[in-house]
Short mmCIF file of C-alpha atoms in Angstrom, two decimals:
data_model
loop_
_atom_site.label_atom_id
_atom_site.label_comp_id
_atom_site.label_asym_id
_atom_site.label_seq_id
_atom_site.Cartn_x
_atom_site.Cartn_y
_atom_site.Cartn_z
CA MET D 162 54.22 97.29 64.38
CA SER D 163 56.94 96.66 66.71
CA LYS D 164 57.58 98.79 69.92
CA ILE D 165 60.89 100.08 71.47
CA VAL D 166 61.38 99.68 74.93
CA TYR D 167 63.35 102.60 77.00
CA ASP D 168 64.91 102.56 80.47
CA VAL D 169 64.47 106.03 81.72
CA ILE D 170 66.27 107.24 84.84
CA GLN D 171 65.69 110.73 86.32
CA ARG D 172 67.29 112.73 89.04
CA PHE D 173 65.91 115.16 91.17
CA GLU D 174 67.44 117.70 93.98
CA VAL D 175 64.80 118.39 96.99
CA GLU D 176 65.34 122.15 97.98
CA ASN D 177 63.05 123.56 100.73
CA GLY D 178 60.54 120.23 100.24
CA ILE D 179 60.41 121.45 96.52
CA PRO D 180 61.80 118.86 94.10
CA ARG D 181 63.88 120.01 90.98
CA LEU D 182 64.54 117.93 88.05
CA VAL D 183 68.58 117.93 87.88
CA SER D 184 68.72 115.28 84.48
CA THR D 185 66.97 112.71 82.59
CA ASN D 186 68.82 109.77 81.18
CA ILE D 187 67.15 107.71 78.18
CA GLN D 188 68.65 104.50 77.05
CA VAL D 189 67.00 102.24 74.64
CA ILE D 190 67.23 98.96 76.33
CA GLN D 191 69.56 96.76 74.17
CA GLY D 192 67.59 94.93 71.07
CA GLY D 193 65.54 97.85 70.67
CA GLU D 194 62.64 95.94 70.25
CA ASP D 195 60.02 94.52 72.77
CA LEU D 196 61.76 90.91 72.46
CA MET D 197 58.87 89.31 74.58
CA SER D 198 55.92 90.89 72.59
CA LEU D 199 58.13 89.56 69.16
CA ALA D 200 58.88 86.32 70.81
CA ILE D 201 55.01 85.50 71.30
CA ASN D 202 53.92 86.99 67.89
CA LEU D 203 56.62 84.12 66.42
CA LEU D 204 55.06 81.29 68.37
CA ASN D 205 51.98 82.31 67.23
CA GLN D 206 52.81 82.46 63.57
CA LEU D 207 54.13 78.92 64.11
CA GLY D 208 50.97 77.65 65.45
CA PHE D 209 52.59 77.29 69.01
CA ASP D 210 48.96 78.34 70.55
CA GLU D 211 47.32 75.42 68.99
CA LYS D 212 49.25 72.46 71.10
CA PHE D 213 50.21 74.57 73.74
CA LYS D 214 48.42 76.61 76.84
CA VAL D 215 49.94 79.68 78.46
CA SER D 216 50.22 80.16 82.04
CA GLN D 217 51.50 83.98 82.95
CA ALA D 218 52.61 84.97 85.84
CA SER D 219 54.44 88.27 87.43
CA GLN D 220 57.86 86.93 86.71
CA TYR D 221 57.48 84.61 83.37
CA LEU D 222 55.07 83.03 80.55
CA GLY D 223 54.93 79.46 80.79
CA TYR D 224 53.78 77.42 77.56
CA ARG D 225 52.81 73.73 78.78
CA LEU D 226 51.22 70.88 76.59
CA LYS D 227 47.37 71.28 76.19
CA ASN D 228 47.57 67.18 76.10
CA PRO D 229 50.22 66.06 78.05
CA ALA D 230 51.27 62.48 78.70
CA LYS D 231 50.37 61.17 81.95
CA GLY D 232 52.69 62.90 84.57
CA ALA D 233 54.05 64.97 82.14
CA LYS D 234 53.01 68.47 82.89
CA ARG D 235 56.12 70.79 82.84
CA TYR D 236 56.49 73.90 81.44
CA GLN D 237 57.75 73.28 77.98
CA LEU D 238 58.89 76.77 77.39
CA VAL D 239 59.31 79.91 79.42
CA LEU D 240 59.92 83.22 78.51
CA ALA D 241 61.33 85.77 81.32
CA GLN D 242 62.03 89.32 80.51
CA ARG D 243 65.22 90.30 82.21
CA LYS D 244 66.82 94.26 81.89
CA GLU D 245 69.64 92.51 80.04
CA GLY D 246 67.64 90.62 77.45
CA LEU D 247 65.05 87.82 77.18
CA CYS D 248 65.55 84.41 78.72
CA ILE D 249 63.90 81.46 77.17
CA SER D 250 64.26 77.91 79.15
CA ILE D 251 63.53 74.60 77.71
CA PRO D 252 63.50 71.01 79.45
CA LYS D 253 67.23 69.69 79.29
CA ASP D 254 66.13 66.32 77.56
CA ILE D 255 64.37 68.07 74.89
CA LEU D 256 67.85 70.37 74.12
CA GLU D 257 69.90 66.96 74.39
CA GLY D 258 71.12 66.56 70.91
CA HIS D 259 71.10 70.26 69.80
CA ILE D 260 73.46 71.77 72.12
CA LEU D 261 77.35 71.31 72.83
CA GLU D 262 78.69 70.32 76.47
CA ILE D 263 82.23 71.38 76.80
CA GLY D 264 83.54 69.28 80.02
CA TYR D 265 86.45 67.18 81.43
CA TRP D 266 86.09 63.74 82.40
CA VAL D 267 86.02 62.43 85.65
CA ASP D 268 86.40 58.87 87.27
CA ILE D 269 83.51 57.85 89.38
CA GLU D 270 83.58 57.02 92.90
CA ASP D 271 83.09 53.77 93.78
CA ASP D 272 82.19 52.30 90.47
CA PRO D 273 84.63 51.85 87.53
CA GLY D 274 84.43 54.27 84.43
CA VAL D 275 84.03 58.05 83.74
CA THR D 276 81.12 60.52 83.62
CA LEU D 277 81.42 64.02 82.13
CA SER D 278 81.72 67.37 84.26
CA PRO D 279 80.75 70.05 82.73
CA VAL D 280 82.13 73.50 82.60
CA GLY D 281 79.88 74.98 79.89
CA ILE D 282 76.82 74.31 77.89
CA ILE D 283 76.79 76.26 74.67
CA TRP D 284 73.92 76.33 71.82
CA VAL D 285 75.62 77.55 68.22
CA LEU D 286 73.57 79.02 66.03
CA PRO D 287 72.58 76.77 62.94
CA SER D 288 73.44 80.15 60.68
CA LYS D 289 76.95 80.91 62.36
CA LYS D 290 78.91 77.30 62.42
CA ASP D 291 81.63 78.23 60.60
CA ILE D 292 82.10 81.49 62.46
CA PHE D 293 81.92 79.72 65.70
CA LEU D 294 84.62 76.95 64.11
CA ASN D 295 86.88 79.69 62.54
CA SER D 296 87.05 81.76 65.41
CA LEU D 297 87.80 79.00 68.14
CA PRO D 298 91.23 79.50 69.97
CA VAL D 299 93.85 77.31 68.97
CA GLU D 300 93.76 75.26 72.01
CA TYR D 301 90.40 74.35 71.40
CA TRP D 302 91.08 73.23 67.41
CA ASP D 303 92.02 69.65 68.24
CA VAL D 304 88.93 68.89 69.86
CA ILE D 305 86.44 71.04 68.06
CA GLN D 306 87.29 72.43 64.99
CA VAL D 307 89.01 69.16 63.86
CA GLN D 308 85.87 67.42 63.97
CA GLU D 309 83.70 70.36 63.27
CA LYS D 310 81.89 69.22 66.28
CA THR D 311 79.12 71.65 67.33
CA MET D 312 76.78 69.20 69.04
CA GLY D 313 77.62 66.45 71.13
CA THR D 314 80.42 66.35 74.21
CA VAL D 315 83.62 67.53 73.90
CA SER D 316 86.04 66.36 76.53
CA LEU D 317 89.26 69.10 77.57
CA ASN D 318 91.35 65.66 79.18
CA LYS D 319 91.71 62.15 77.85
CA CYS D 320 90.63 58.55 79.51
CA LYS D 321 92.02 55.29 78.26
CA LEU D 322 90.77 51.56 78.31
CA VAL D 323 90.90 49.48 81.42
CA GLY D 324 90.52 45.95 81.59
CA GLU D 325 89.95 42.95 79.40
CA GLY D 326 86.77 41.59 77.65
CA ILE D 327 83.71 42.36 78.88
CA TYR D 328 85.06 43.97 82.09
CA ASP D 329 86.97 46.85 79.92
CA PHE D 330 85.83 50.29 81.57
CA CYS D 331 87.95 54.05 80.98
CA SER D 332 89.71 55.78 83.51
CA VAL D 333 91.06 59.24 83.30
CA ILE D 334 94.79 59.83 82.07
CA PRO D 335 96.16 61.51 85.12
CA ASP D 336 97.90 65.39 83.86
CA SER D 337 96.24 64.97 80.63
CA GLU D 338 94.08 68.15 80.36
CA ILE D 339 94.25 69.76 77.22
CA ILE D 340 93.17 73.09 79.45
CA SER D 341 93.49 73.49 82.58
CA ARG D 342 90.37 73.65 84.12
CA ASP D 343 90.76 76.90 86.15
CA GLU D 344 92.16 78.58 82.84
CA VAL D 345 88.59 77.55 80.73
CA ARG D 346 86.22 80.96 79.73
CA ILE D 347 83.43 79.29 78.06
CA GLU D 348 81.89 82.64 77.32
CA ALA D 349 85.20 83.77 75.44
CA VAL D 350 85.43 80.42 73.55
CA SER D 351 84.82 81.54 69.93
CA ASP D 352 83.24 84.35 68.83
CA ASN D 353 80.16 85.59 70.83
CA SER D 354 77.80 86.37 67.91
CA SER D 355 77.75 82.69 66.94
CA TYR D 356 76.63 80.82 70.38
CA LEU D 357 74.84 81.28 73.16
CA MET D 358 75.52 80.46 76.49
CA LEU D 359 73.12 78.20 78.48
CA ASN D 360 72.64 77.99 82.42
CA GLU D 361 70.66 75.93 84.71
CA ASP D 362 67.24 78.16 85.26
CA LYS D 363 66.85 78.38 89.02
CA LEU D 364 63.18 78.56 89.05
CA PHE D 365 62.78 75.47 86.81
CA PRO D 366 65.91 73.52 87.61
CA TYR D 367 65.14 70.93 84.97
CA THR D 368 65.25 73.49 82.17
CA TRP D 369 68.62 75.24 80.48
CA GLN D 370 68.08 78.79 79.91
CA ALA D 371 69.41 81.21 76.95
CA SER D 372 69.38 85.30 77.84
CA ILE D 373 68.60 86.67 74.51
CA THR D 374 69.07 90.29 73.15
CA SER D 375 68.89 90.47 69.58
CA SER D 376 66.12 90.44 67.41
CA GLU D 377 67.88 88.10 64.93
CA VAL D 378 69.16 85.63 67.25
CA LEU D 379 65.42 85.17 68.55
CA LYS D 380 64.60 84.77 65.63
CA GLU D 381 66.51 81.52 64.86
CA PHE D 382 66.46 80.29 68.11
CA ILE D 383 62.93 80.14 68.00
CA GLY D 384 62.64 78.85 64.93
CA TYR D 385 64.64 76.08 65.58
CA PHE D 386 63.88 74.90 68.68
CA ALA D 387 59.44 75.34 68.45
CA LYS D 388 59.08 73.18 65.54
CA ILE D 389 61.04 70.60 67.74
CA LEU D 390 58.77 71.27 70.67
CA MET D 391 55.66 71.30 68.27
CA GLU D 392 56.83 67.65 66.96
CA GLN D 393 56.23 65.84 70.54
#
């Protein structure tokens, strides 16, 4: 049986030391269901508790492998309930290969070559890949839509090959930005129902964190990554 979570705000006036209720504002927290309970139930249904042990703190629920490799004792999944939704954190190395990293090539100081400086990390919902690609602003089409790219890296500027033979390296082409770095808005890169923005979890900086407010998105996210985590 699902739960409904309410946000209740009551305002009182106090006259001669006697409180009097002025108003009551009751709102269903976005998402309707208790997303934390839903996530836990989904993980249990997938047999997550057979491979992971749970640690509970006041701020989060962490899942750690029961039989980790030597030195591998970090959390593999962290759930944290926030007013704006349920936050889920997963190690960056596990998410690699399943997310889209958008950024700019920058030259590496004191070393020939370039590296990608990210401006946004996102996970495109597999069920909404077409919506994501078809809703891109025109300036992103050449670098994302034409390649139908929803995973890997995308650079919004260009680099060129420099040198000869075994000493070849790439260098950034000046003024080659497809979109000015100051104008990039990852939160508006496409239909906002088709992808999740990922940010570094400040409490666990080795993870990327997604904030989820929809039960349908939560089911797809858990269904996708729980299987990957269990196959470790």
